[in-house]
Amino acid sequence: MVVHPPAFGLQLKSFDADSIKKMPGIVDVFQIKTLKEGMTRGYFDTNAFTDLVAIVGQSTWQVMNAKKQLTVEWQPVEKSSHKVDRFGTEIEVEVPDGLESTEAHYEQMNGMLSKTATVARKDGQPESAFKTAAKTIERSYSCPFLAHNCMEPMNFFAHVTDDEVLLAGPVQAPSLVEATLASRLDLPLEKINIELTRMGGGFGRRAYGHYAIEAALISKQAKAPVKLVYSREDDMTFGIYRPSYMASYKAALDEENNLVAFQVKAGGVPETPLFANRFPAGAVANYQAEQWEINSNITIGAFRAPRSNFMAGAEQSFLDEVAEAAGKDPIDFRLELLEKVKSNPVGENNDYDPERLAGVLKLVREKSNWANSDPGVHRGVSAYFCHNSYAAHVLDMVMEDGQPKVTKVVCAIDCGIVINPDAAANMAEGAIIDGIGNAMYGELTFVDGKPQQQNFDSYRIIRHKEVPDSIEVHFVQNEIDPTGLGEPPFPPVFGALANAMYKATGRRHYRQPFITDKPPLVG
Amino acid sequence: MKFISRKTQIFNTFKGIFIIMANFSLNINGKNHEVDVDPSTPMLWVLRDHLQFVGTKYGCGIAQCGACTVHLGDNAVRSCQLPVSAVGEQKITTIEGLSENGDHPVQKAWLEIDVPQCGYCQAGQIMTASALLKNNPNPTDAEIESAMNGNICRCGTYTRIKKAVKLAAQGDS
Ligand code: FES
Ligand code: FES
């Protein structure tokens, strides 16, 4: 096992190997440095904790016990920077010092709402359109950091000898591990062999193969085959999270309730989630998209549908409110806008195909029997484009003992040709449950750099009782080449859930996770 | 040295003599197995590290996820919370021993419904479900939910699990 700092902003100062060396089963205790000093890091070499203590022993339980007894001292990191190869372009990444907290992050993010940000797209004259509008609506949305929490904690087997490196384990991007390890060990690529095992979940987390490198370095030093195992706590506190984001929206309606101006301003710790050219870009004559970022020493990484997993919920909740203000049915309202993009698009860089986005909305409207929900059932709708596919959900909710409960989700997806329909449906069902779980309960918070949730007793994962009884998945039949499916059904869940919760509770939810968000009653 | 626990001191005093190792004779999947381990070692690690029954998985180590579920007698237990010293004569069944050819009604229902995604939680789900049906062959929806609520599936296969448990129950009755 490895021992990493208990908080972001701390690093290893010293440790006393003798404090545990004589414990039963303990073979060796030493330091490893995952990355070479000054090296240009690969894009997936993200790592806040490159300086670790390794404990090698005969069995997992013995090492777990020894780990608890290890005497180790930590010290604050200093401001630093390193080079990263961002798909062919070398960039310099600044890492701040300090111990960060969730409360401070939210204060900083709230502060950004009133500041000018970088304009990523502008169509028409948004400023004057807002001034002359009959009605304007302004809202902001936010979400916390999330840990991937793959069911199988990070782990890897390694056997490193003088002339060969054999690795085996679960990793999403073996070729990236190979490249980093070759440079770390000064070995040619051909000397490194990686065998892949099934992954107990990836969700993006296993694109970051630092744990495979750690296993190799431990094996090299211990001169023995080793299996590196992360405890759940190690896994949850090592970093590489879904970032915390915030987005503010503004919409203007004219006298006839047409959407005449739209503004989105989005940012986060430490990256912006903005997609400037996605819906409703292209549907509004006066449009502006802006972005900002707040730097952090908490590491982030790809998490099922990066950035979309926040933007979809924010945008689709906001459009629901705008449709309501315009006195229109939420599906009709979206379809009207999509019709405009099709017949007379604003701008040239719209990322999505309006016809296919409208297609999933129409299909979900039909399959869910949208206009006729049962009494006591509250419905929310949402549709989103990402990873080259289109997904729309209608989510049904009831109030049970004063608590909202999702009973049914009907989903329509256009991802081109579906090759394995049953596995595809299973993937979409899982994405929907994952979306409900993370929107409702998912949250990783920090106090003085330290993750406050470290295992499943404090990090709430959706369970059997909270899952809808029925999920229906419908695929648009066409002959288009297949596109993404792991990600696309995930992001729109957040919006459909928020919109159904509004109907069920009379409250608009703006801050995830919704379970702890207590917004006022609307109207 | 800053922190020394009582346990460490004992070890230091005895200079690496494994005084608290002990021999246990265990009945697992109908066969006898001997292990020489610290009595506090959870069955999870005895199964995985010492006996190579690696179908039983580690997910949390604190009884929150159910990935490590095995049967102790007829009941589903979290093997991460079951010290080897507490097992005694009781029979342990792991996923490897649930049926000889993978054809337990629950396993068949799992195949029929095509439940798993990554698969990591599924051995635990199946062990919980098969213990439930053994003790309650026709559970209601609420009983299924209650029994299964301690088993997390991060991939979200819950709706299929519920369907498969019901199918297995029908097959049984
Ligand atoms: S590992 Fe035993 S319940 Fe999670
Ligand atoms: S199938 Fe992956 S955790 Fe359940």
XYZ file of C-alpha atoms and ligand atoms in Angstrom:
704
model
C 0.000 0.000 0.000
C 1.017 3.624 -0.295
C 0.584 6.438 2.198
C -0.279 9.856 0.741
C -0.780 13.248 2.427
C -4.079 13.601 4.306
C -4.829 16.950 2.649
C -4.261 18.773 -0.626
C -1.596 21.394 -0.059
C 0.530 19.054 2.058
C 3.506 16.914 1.097
C 5.755 14.342 2.706
C 8.287 15.726 5.185
C 9.625 12.636 6.909
C 8.610 9.201 8.095
C 9.933 6.630 10.493
C 10.129 3.266 8.768
C 11.243 1.673 12.031
C 7.903 2.528 13.602
C 6.331 -0.373 11.693
C 9.135 -2.471 10.231
C 8.960 -5.052 12.976
C 5.233 -5.542 12.746
C 4.242 -9.004 11.545
C 4.390 -9.565 7.839
C 6.005 -6.226 7.048
C 8.798 -6.669 4.527
C 9.908 -3.147 3.693
C 9.000 0.519 4.086
C 10.435 3.130 1.720
C 9.761 6.283 -0.242
C 8.832 6.437 -3.922
C 8.613 9.396 -6.304
C 6.011 8.724 -8.965
C 7.226 11.317 -11.467
C 10.668 12.464 -12.498
C 11.607 15.933 -11.314
C 11.146 18.521 -14.080
C 9.649 16.108 -16.599
C 6.952 17.217 -18.995
C 3.879 15.421 -17.741
C 1.439 13.680 -20.011
C -2.129 14.990 -19.962
C -3.222 12.042 -17.830
C -0.261 12.207 -15.413
C -2.391 14.412 -13.129
C -1.207 13.816 -9.577
C -1.125 15.934 -6.424
C 0.720 13.299 -4.414
C 3.871 12.246 -6.253
C 5.935 11.651 -3.155
C 4.685 8.621 -1.220
C 5.620 6.131 1.460
C 5.289 2.543 0.292
C 4.641 -0.300 2.743
C 5.378 -3.781 1.444
C 4.127 -6.804 3.348
C 2.990 -10.381 3.042
C -0.751 -9.856 3.272
C -3.235 -7.021 2.818
C -4.480 -7.111 6.408
C -0.960 -6.934 7.851
C -0.117 -3.964 5.662
C -3.405 -2.229 6.519
C -2.615 -2.574 10.207
C 0.944 -1.349 9.796
C -0.248 1.621 7.782
C -2.311 2.849 10.731
C 0.782 2.816 12.968
C 3.250 4.518 10.634
C 4.810 7.658 12.068
C 4.840 10.250 9.306
C 5.125 14.017 9.164
C 3.707 16.305 6.502
C 4.566 19.853 5.510
C 2.852 22.525 3.403
C 3.593 22.584 -0.334
C 5.003 25.704 -1.897
C 3.617 27.344 -4.991
C 4.975 25.418 -7.952
C 4.591 24.863 -11.658
C 5.172 22.041 -14.088
C 4.971 21.388 -17.807
C 2.156 19.363 -19.294
C 1.907 18.030 -22.824
C -1.681 18.856 -23.716
C -2.196 16.674 -26.763
C 0.895 17.995 -28.550
C 1.065 21.506 -27.078
C 3.276 22.087 -24.082
C 1.620 24.200 -21.401
C 2.824 25.440 -18.029
C 0.530 24.525 -15.123
C 0.673 26.634 -11.965
C -0.149 24.894 -8.699
C -1.033 27.197 -5.804
C -0.057 26.536 -2.190
C -2.491 26.634 0.742
C -5.168 24.478 2.317
C -8.461 24.994 0.505
C -12.002 24.632 1.774
C -15.374 24.151 0.115
C -16.778 27.201 1.857
C -14.008 29.385 0.462
C -14.480 27.877 -3.010
C -18.152 28.875 -2.997
C -17.312 32.377 -1.805
C -14.773 32.728 -4.604
C -17.171 31.333 -7.198
C -20.001 33.605 -6.065
C -17.570 36.494 -6.367
C -16.915 35.627 -10.014
C -20.589 36.072 -10.934
C -20.329 39.855 -10.794
C -16.903 40.102 -12.444
C -16.228 40.354 -16.164
C -15.167 37.078 -17.698
C -13.637 35.950 -20.988
C -16.105 36.044 -23.855
C -16.085 32.773 -25.779
C -18.918 33.555 -28.198
C -21.070 36.542 -29.014
C -23.938 36.827 -31.491
C -25.939 40.027 -32.121
C -26.259 42.700 -29.418
C -27.016 40.974 -26.117
C -26.505 44.133 -23.979
C -29.115 46.218 -25.766
C -31.491 43.258 -26.155
C -31.511 42.771 -22.374
C -32.171 46.492 -21.857
C -35.274 46.529 -24.026
C -36.658 43.131 -23.002
C -40.198 42.735 -21.655
C -39.046 40.150 -19.124
C -35.647 38.966 -17.922
C -34.820 35.906 -15.850
C -31.521 35.421 -14.073
C -30.412 32.307 -12.159
C -27.237 30.574 -11.075
C -26.419 26.917 -10.500
C -23.590 25.076 -8.797
C -22.222 21.640 -8.045
C -19.618 20.192 -5.679
C -16.529 18.094 -6.339
C -17.340 14.417 -6.913
C -15.197 11.334 -6.408
C -15.579 8.592 -9.023
C -15.802 5.875 -6.370
C -15.319 2.996 -8.775
C -16.533 -0.074 -6.916
C -13.071 -1.601 -7.247
C -10.526 0.685 -5.589
C -7.369 1.452 -7.589
C -4.880 -1.414 -7.638
C -2.191 -2.912 -9.868
C 0.210 -5.814 -10.077
C 3.830 -5.217 -11.054
C 6.924 -7.306 -11.504
C 9.947 -5.243 -12.452
C 13.296 -6.884 -13.068
C 16.487 -5.458 -14.548
C 15.438 -6.135 -18.084
C 11.672 -6.425 -18.068
C 8.566 -4.800 -16.693
C 5.397 -6.850 -16.378
C 2.279 -5.062 -15.213
C -1.260 -6.346 -14.880
C -4.399 -4.633 -13.715
C -7.418 -2.452 -14.465
C -6.602 0.741 -16.371
C -8.446 2.719 -19.053
C -5.390 4.029 -20.906
C -2.540 1.488 -20.841
C -0.563 3.191 -23.597
C -0.325 6.357 -21.524
C 0.963 4.410 -18.518
C 3.516 2.741 -20.767
C 4.839 6.061 -22.033
C 5.107 7.651 -18.584
C 6.715 4.565 -17.091
C 9.242 4.248 -19.917
C 10.401 7.782 -19.201
C 10.321 7.281 -15.424
C 12.438 4.094 -15.547
C 14.544 5.128 -18.562
C 13.517 2.005 -20.424
C 12.458 1.549 -24.048
C 8.713 1.071 -24.565
C 9.193 -2.528 -25.786
C 10.414 -3.566 -22.341
C 7.080 -2.717 -20.775
C 4.222 -5.176 -20.977
C 0.826 -4.378 -19.568
C -1.855 -7.020 -19.238
C -5.367 -5.732 -18.773
C -7.854 -7.150 -16.320
C -11.557 -6.344 -16.196
C -12.193 -2.985 -14.583
C -14.434 -2.716 -11.547
C -15.719 0.582 -12.905
C -13.804 3.334 -14.668
C -15.982 6.457 -15.141
C -12.831 8.292 -16.268
C -10.894 7.633 -13.059
C -8.860 4.812 -14.549
C -7.564 7.034 -17.361
C -5.132 8.303 -14.712
C -2.722 5.410 -14.254
C -0.475 6.757 -11.483
C -1.246 3.662 -9.399
C 0.264 1.384 -12.059
C 3.454 3.461 -12.021
C 3.499 3.335 -8.217
C 3.194 -0.466 -8.322
C 6.113 -0.669 -10.761
C 8.329 1.582 -8.636
C 7.523 -0.433 -5.520
C 8.303 -3.717 -7.268
C 11.580 -2.327 -8.565
C 12.724 -1.169 -5.159
C 11.439 -4.264 -3.309
C 12.934 -6.508 -6.011
C 9.807 -8.648 -5.903
C 6.467 -9.025 -7.653
C 3.926 -6.872 -5.797
C 0.269 -6.058 -5.874
C -0.508 -2.482 -4.915
C -3.898 -2.097 -3.210
C -5.651 1.164 -2.360
C -8.031 1.145 0.561
C -11.398 2.807 -0.084
C -10.123 5.773 1.907
C -6.964 5.983 -0.236
C -9.112 5.826 -3.344
C -11.526 8.551 -2.250
C -8.886 10.979 -1.000
C -6.214 10.695 -3.694
C -7.729 13.392 -5.939
C -8.642 13.459 -9.651
C -12.221 14.590 -8.993
C -15.082 16.023 -10.980
C -14.516 19.780 -10.418
C -16.827 22.102 -8.532
C -18.629 24.382 -11.016
C -20.937 27.370 -11.098
C -22.908 28.825 -14.013
C -25.105 31.880 -14.203
C -27.730 32.339 -16.883
C -29.774 35.266 -18.117
C -32.626 35.175 -20.608
C -34.770 37.919 -22.125
C -38.296 37.525 -23.489
C -40.120 40.050 -25.688
C -43.815 41.013 -25.441
C -44.816 37.878 -27.379
C -42.742 35.666 -25.082
C -40.071 34.991 -27.685
C -36.577 34.300 -26.397
C -34.652 37.324 -27.707
C -31.434 37.213 -25.697
C -29.504 34.586 -23.788
C -26.368 34.754 -21.719
C -24.361 32.037 -19.983
C -21.331 32.635 -17.803
C -19.685 29.522 -16.403
C -16.607 28.669 -14.443
C -15.244 26.441 -11.757
C -12.489 25.262 -9.473
C -10.151 24.828 -11.281
C -11.635 24.717 -14.816
C -14.541 26.137 -16.752
C -17.331 23.774 -17.834
C -18.496 26.033 -20.679
C -19.470 24.768 -24.136
C -20.045 28.010 -25.998
C -21.538 26.462 -29.135
C -24.148 24.152 -27.709
C -27.893 24.670 -27.535
C -29.453 27.210 -27.229
C -26.573 28.837 -29.162
C -27.815 29.093 -32.725
C -31.433 29.639 -31.662
C -31.151 33.134 -30.184
C -30.290 36.275 -32.158
C -28.510 37.884 -29.200
C -26.302 35.399 -27.402
C -23.219 35.573 -25.236
C -21.116 32.860 -23.569
C -18.411 33.732 -21.036
C -16.031 31.762 -18.864
C -13.756 32.060 -15.831
C -11.534 29.789 -13.735
C -10.217 29.702 -10.164
C -6.934 27.879 -9.685
C -6.600 25.140 -7.083
C -4.211 22.475 -5.850
C -7.004 19.900 -5.711
C -6.570 17.662 -8.735
C -9.381 17.027 -11.192
C -9.965 14.602 -14.013
C -12.416 13.252 -16.520
C -15.656 12.072 -14.905
C -18.405 10.477 -17.017
C -19.247 13.206 -19.577
C -16.769 15.844 -18.365
C -18.240 19.354 -18.014
C -21.479 18.226 -19.712
C -22.358 16.441 -16.478
C -22.852 19.875 -14.908
C -23.819 22.085 -17.840
C -26.727 19.879 -18.919
C -28.404 20.115 -15.530
C -27.907 23.861 -15.234
C -28.989 24.682 -18.772
C -31.970 22.340 -18.818
C -33.228 23.579 -15.439
C -32.890 27.150 -16.612
C -34.722 26.520 -19.886
C -37.532 24.968 -17.845
C -37.898 28.217 -15.928
C -37.725 30.286 -19.084
C -40.410 28.125 -20.716
C -42.576 28.586 -17.642
C -42.069 32.367 -17.717
C -43.018 32.314 -21.401
C -46.136 30.321 -20.552
C -45.089 27.454 -22.834
C -44.907 23.702 -22.507
C -41.226 22.843 -21.848
C -41.004 20.405 -24.782
C -42.813 22.736 -27.217
C -40.570 25.585 -26.101
C -37.396 23.616 -26.873
C -38.791 22.341 -30.180
C -39.658 25.888 -31.281
C -36.089 26.971 -30.612
C -34.679 23.946 -32.436
C -36.904 24.727 -35.415
C -35.240 28.161 -35.575
C -31.765 26.577 -35.538
C -32.815 24.325 -38.376
C -34.452 26.933 -40.596
C -32.405 29.997 -39.773
C -29.395 29.294 -37.524
C -27.572 32.117 -35.780
C -23.796 31.793 -36.208
C -21.922 29.036 -37.964
C -20.275 27.033 -35.232
C -23.203 25.274 -33.600
C -21.952 21.930 -32.328
C -25.146 19.939 -32.606
C -27.631 18.799 -35.212
C -30.959 20.480 -34.302
C -32.984 17.835 -36.076
C -31.486 14.981 -34.040
C -31.884 16.895 -30.766
C -35.521 17.566 -31.679
C -35.808 13.910 -32.663
C -35.080 12.560 -29.178
C -37.418 15.118 -27.625
C -40.247 14.035 -29.912
C -39.571 10.375 -29.267
C -39.520 10.806 -25.489
C -42.697 12.897 -25.673
C -44.449 10.095 -27.504
C -43.098 7.163 -25.448
C -43.722 8.819 -22.087
C -47.191 9.947 -23.079
C -45.999 13.344 -21.914
C -49.278 15.216 -21.737
C -51.069 12.546 -19.692
C -49.293 11.767 -16.455
C -51.087 9.949 -13.654
C -52.480 12.011 -10.757
C -49.877 12.538 -8.036
C -47.041 11.977 -10.507
C -44.775 14.954 -11.193
C -42.795 15.088 -14.412
C -39.621 16.738 -15.562
C -38.046 16.734 -18.989
C -34.533 17.392 -20.215
C -32.543 16.846 -23.421
C -28.853 17.218 -24.159
C -26.201 16.668 -26.798
C -22.733 15.458 -25.877
C -20.132 12.950 -27.044
C -21.725 13.146 -30.487
C -25.005 11.645 -29.282
C -28.409 12.931 -28.199
C -30.435 11.917 -25.162
C -33.746 13.058 -23.666
C -35.434 11.941 -20.466
C -38.868 12.252 -18.936
C -38.607 11.581 -15.222
C -41.601 10.795 -12.984
C -41.573 11.590 -9.303
C -43.985 11.098 -6.432
C -43.933 12.383 -2.883
C -43.621 9.529 -0.403
C -43.702 10.407 3.314
C -42.805 13.964 2.393
C -39.757 12.821 0.413
C -39.442 12.987 -3.375
C -38.970 9.585 -4.997
C -38.275 8.864 -8.657
C -40.664 6.171 -9.864
C -40.043 5.983 -13.572
C -37.734 7.310 -16.267
C -38.430 7.157 -19.991
C -35.438 7.892 -22.136
C -34.841 8.423 -25.858
C -31.365 8.237 -27.345
C -29.899 8.877 -30.756
C -26.389 7.431 -30.894
C -26.593 6.159 -34.468
C -26.601 2.434 -35.121
C -26.970 0.395 -31.922
C -24.875 -2.735 -32.147
C -25.802 -4.541 -28.925
C -29.255 -3.294 -27.906
C -29.445 -5.042 -24.525
C -25.995 -3.921 -23.354
C -26.812 -0.456 -24.696
C -30.022 -0.321 -22.676
C -28.168 -1.543 -19.572
C -25.583 1.224 -20.035
C -28.320 3.857 -20.321
C -30.196 2.501 -17.277
C -26.966 2.688 -15.290
C -26.306 6.235 -16.485
C -29.781 7.304 -15.384
C -29.358 5.768 -11.919
C -25.869 7.282 -11.679
C -27.345 10.672 -12.590
C -30.129 10.478 -9.997
C -27.588 9.361 -7.374
C -25.054 12.082 -8.013
C -27.593 14.879 -8.425
C -29.370 13.877 -5.225
C -26.518 12.803 -2.928
C -23.044 13.097 -4.514
C -20.658 15.466 -2.770
C -17.023 15.656 -1.755
C -16.244 18.619 0.480
C -12.988 20.009 1.889
C -11.895 21.622 5.112
C -8.277 22.798 5.202
C -7.474 20.731 2.124
C -8.783 17.540 3.669
C -11.563 15.561 1.984
C -14.403 15.297 4.513
C -15.841 12.121 3.014
C -13.492 9.146 3.009
C -15.673 6.069 2.749
C -19.275 5.071 2.009
C -20.458 5.861 5.526
C -20.127 9.566 4.760
C -20.115 9.610 0.950
C -23.633 8.725 -0.041
C -24.053 6.475 -3.076
C -27.504 5.721 -4.489
C -28.892 2.406 -3.225
C -31.639 -0.066 -4.130
C -34.430 1.788 -2.275
C -33.773 5.074 -4.089
C -33.921 3.692 -7.596
C -36.930 4.015 -9.947
C -39.023 0.886 -10.422
C -38.979 1.233 -14.145
C -36.583 2.641 -16.719
C -37.531 2.522 -20.379
C -34.850 3.105 -22.987
C -35.798 3.834 -26.613
C -33.269 4.227 -29.404
C -33.831 6.294 -32.525
C -33.477 3.924 -35.472
C -31.215 5.283 -38.181
C -28.209 4.355 -40.291
C -25.797 6.916 -38.854
C -22.376 5.637 -37.700
C -22.375 4.801 -33.965
C -21.392 7.510 -31.479
C -20.953 7.753 -27.680
C -23.328 6.023 -25.284
C -21.500 5.699 -21.942
C -21.732 9.430 -21.343
C -24.724 10.937 -23.221
C -27.627 9.584 -21.116
C -25.918 10.773 -17.894
C -25.879 14.618 -18.053
C -29.556 15.246 -18.902
C -30.704 13.289 -15.815
C -29.663 16.195 -13.587
C -32.033 18.556 -15.424
C -34.984 16.160 -15.651
C -34.638 15.454 -11.923
C -34.464 19.148 -10.972
C -37.493 19.929 -13.138
C -39.544 17.067 -11.678
C -38.526 18.096 -8.150
C -39.861 21.566 -8.819
C -43.210 20.114 -9.804
C -43.218 17.771 -6.816
C -41.962 20.149 -4.115
C -42.631 23.655 -5.430
C -38.944 24.429 -5.055
C -36.379 25.119 -7.764
C -33.097 23.478 -6.871
C -29.947 25.325 -7.838
C -27.211 23.715 -5.815
C -26.247 20.053 -5.986
C -26.596 17.751 -4.187
C -30.340 18.378 -4.045
C -30.867 16.372 -0.863
C -29.192 19.074 1.240
C -30.315 22.036 -0.868
C -33.347 23.746 0.694
C -34.375 26.484 -1.705
C -37.480 28.562 -0.944
C -40.905 27.666 -2.321
C -41.566 29.293 -5.679
C -44.608 31.616 -5.982
C 8.911 7.791 17.685
C 5.695 9.713 18.144
C 2.788 7.330 18.248
C 3.223 3.787 19.406
C 0.177 1.679 19.933
C 0.001 -1.046 22.502
C -0.093 -3.616 19.761
C 3.145 -2.369 18.211
C 4.855 -2.496 21.567
C 3.945 -6.125 21.960
C 5.466 -6.855 18.602
C 8.587 -4.863 19.355
C 9.035 -6.644 22.636
C 8.881 -10.002 20.988
C 11.092 -8.949 18.076
C 9.132 -10.324 15.206
C 8.089 -13.589 16.771
C 4.531 -13.963 15.512
C 3.060 -14.725 18.873
C -0.456 -13.949 17.880
C -0.584 -16.074 14.775
C -2.870 -19.035 15.178
C -4.054 -21.976 13.201
C -7.660 -22.101 12.047
C -9.512 -24.908 10.409
C -12.301 -23.586 8.233
C -15.169 -25.199 6.353
C -15.433 -23.287 3.090
C -17.629 -24.402 0.196
C -17.912 -27.845 1.768
C -14.169 -28.440 2.089
C -11.735 -28.081 4.915
C -9.057 -25.376 4.750
C -6.255 -24.616 7.202
C -4.823 -21.127 7.658
C -2.211 -19.669 9.937
C -3.138 -16.027 10.565
C -3.661 -13.307 13.145
C -7.068 -14.067 14.764
C -8.297 -10.550 14.002
C -7.884 -11.056 10.238
C -11.249 -10.518 8.509
C -12.521 -13.501 6.508
C -12.439 -11.260 3.424
C -8.642 -11.246 3.483
C -8.341 -14.853 4.587
C -10.406 -15.802 1.527
C -8.624 -13.518 -0.906
C -4.997 -13.503 0.274
C -4.575 -16.904 1.911
C -7.015 -19.184 0.090
C -7.300 -17.478 -3.311
C -11.095 -17.314 -3.270
C -10.944 -13.979 -5.070
C -14.591 -13.884 -6.153
C -15.282 -12.183 -2.828
C -14.451 -8.486 -3.312
C -13.226 -5.601 -1.200
C -15.183 -2.362 -1.566
C -15.085 -0.437 1.694
C -13.909 -2.569 4.615
C -16.538 -1.030 6.911
C -19.763 -2.946 6.171
C -21.148 -0.235 3.894
C -21.048 -1.734 0.394
C -21.713 -5.480 0.471
C -19.050 -6.378 -2.138
C -17.543 -8.837 0.353
C -20.782 -10.718 1.121
C -20.534 -14.471 1.820
C -22.846 -16.934 3.560
C -22.185 -17.925 7.137
C -24.475 -20.890 7.511
C -27.615 -19.705 5.704
C -27.141 -16.010 6.299
C -25.499 -13.294 4.244
C -22.666 -11.618 6.170
C -20.081 -8.978 5.355
C -16.810 -10.873 5.375
C -14.844 -7.649 5.953
C -16.413 -7.547 9.432
C -16.051 -11.224 10.264
C -12.802 -12.034 12.061
C -11.510 -15.496 11.259
C -11.539 -16.311 14.970
C -15.343 -15.885 15.100
C -16.117 -18.490 12.431
C -15.470 -21.692 14.351
C -17.319 -24.701 12.961
C -19.811 -22.640 10.972
C -19.951 -23.275 7.238
C -18.869 -20.546 4.868
C -20.074 -20.337 1.287
C -18.467 -17.982 -1.213
C -19.574 -17.195 -4.764
C -17.261 -19.995 -5.937
C -19.250 -22.498 -3.877
C -22.804 -21.264 -4.487
C -23.319 -23.934 -7.139
C -21.053 -26.361 -8.864
C -21.718 -25.219 -12.419
C -22.870 -21.657 -11.954
C -26.495 -22.806 -12.234
C -27.983 -21.704 -8.925
C -31.442 -20.196 -9.684
C -30.127 -16.747 -8.786
C -27.156 -17.141 -11.107
C -29.439 -18.347 -13.900
C -31.771 -15.388 -13.401
C -28.758 -13.044 -13.465
C -27.736 -14.455 -16.831
C -31.261 -14.333 -18.192
C -31.707 -10.643 -17.289
C -28.073 -9.819 -18.204
C -27.621 -7.895 -14.975
C -23.923 -6.976 -14.661
C -22.019 -4.057 -16.041
C -18.495 -3.932 -14.594
C -19.370 -6.957 -12.465
C -17.371 -6.015 -9.386
C -20.344 -5.822 -6.997
C -22.197 -8.758 -8.488
C -20.761 -11.618 -6.436
C -21.881 -9.747 -3.326
C -25.301 -8.969 -4.834
C -25.807 -12.622 -5.751
C -24.765 -13.843 -2.299
C -27.183 -11.420 -0.607
C -29.996 -12.334 -3.009
C -29.479 -16.100 -2.651
C -29.493 -15.859 1.163
C -32.665 -13.772 1.001
C -34.451 -16.365 -1.151
C -33.268 -19.216 1.016
C -34.864 -17.614 4.065
C -37.807 -16.030 2.253
C -38.614 -17.747 -1.064
C -41.305 -15.259 -2.115
C -40.193 -11.806 -1.007
C -42.275 -8.706 -1.686
C -40.739 -5.752 -3.542
C -40.176 -3.985 -0.244
C -38.496 -7.054 1.246
C -36.186 -7.318 -1.762
C -35.274 -3.643 -1.459
C -34.588 -3.937 2.254
C -32.470 -7.048 1.919
C -30.476 -5.646 -0.999
C -30.105 -2.080 0.294
C -26.699 -2.764 1.843
C -25.210 -3.771 -1.515
C -23.982 -0.833 -3.545
C -23.730 -1.059 -7.323
C -21.781 1.919 -8.603
C -22.691 1.044 -12.203
C -26.389 1.296 -11.350
C -27.675 -2.172 -12.248
C -30.275 -2.001 -9.456
C -33.424 -2.239 -11.594
C -32.074 -5.359 -13.280
C -31.027 -6.880 -9.951
C -34.568 -6.494 -8.663
C -35.998 -8.090 -11.798
C -33.556 -10.981 -11.522
C -34.344 -11.606 -7.845
C -38.044 -11.790 -8.730
C -37.337 -14.134 -11.619
C -35.241 -16.390 -9.401
C -38.044 -16.419 -6.817
C -40.571 -17.522 -9.462
C -38.196 -20.199 -10.690
C -37.881 -21.435 -7.133
C -41.530 -21.651 -6.209
S -16.034 -4.541 1.808
Fe -17.313 -5.443 3.275
S -19.114 -4.280 3.147
Fe -17.759 -3.232 1.815
S -21.838 -3.861 -11.894
Fe -20.265 -2.418 -11.513
S -20.525 -1.976 -9.411
Fe -22.210 -3.226 -9.869
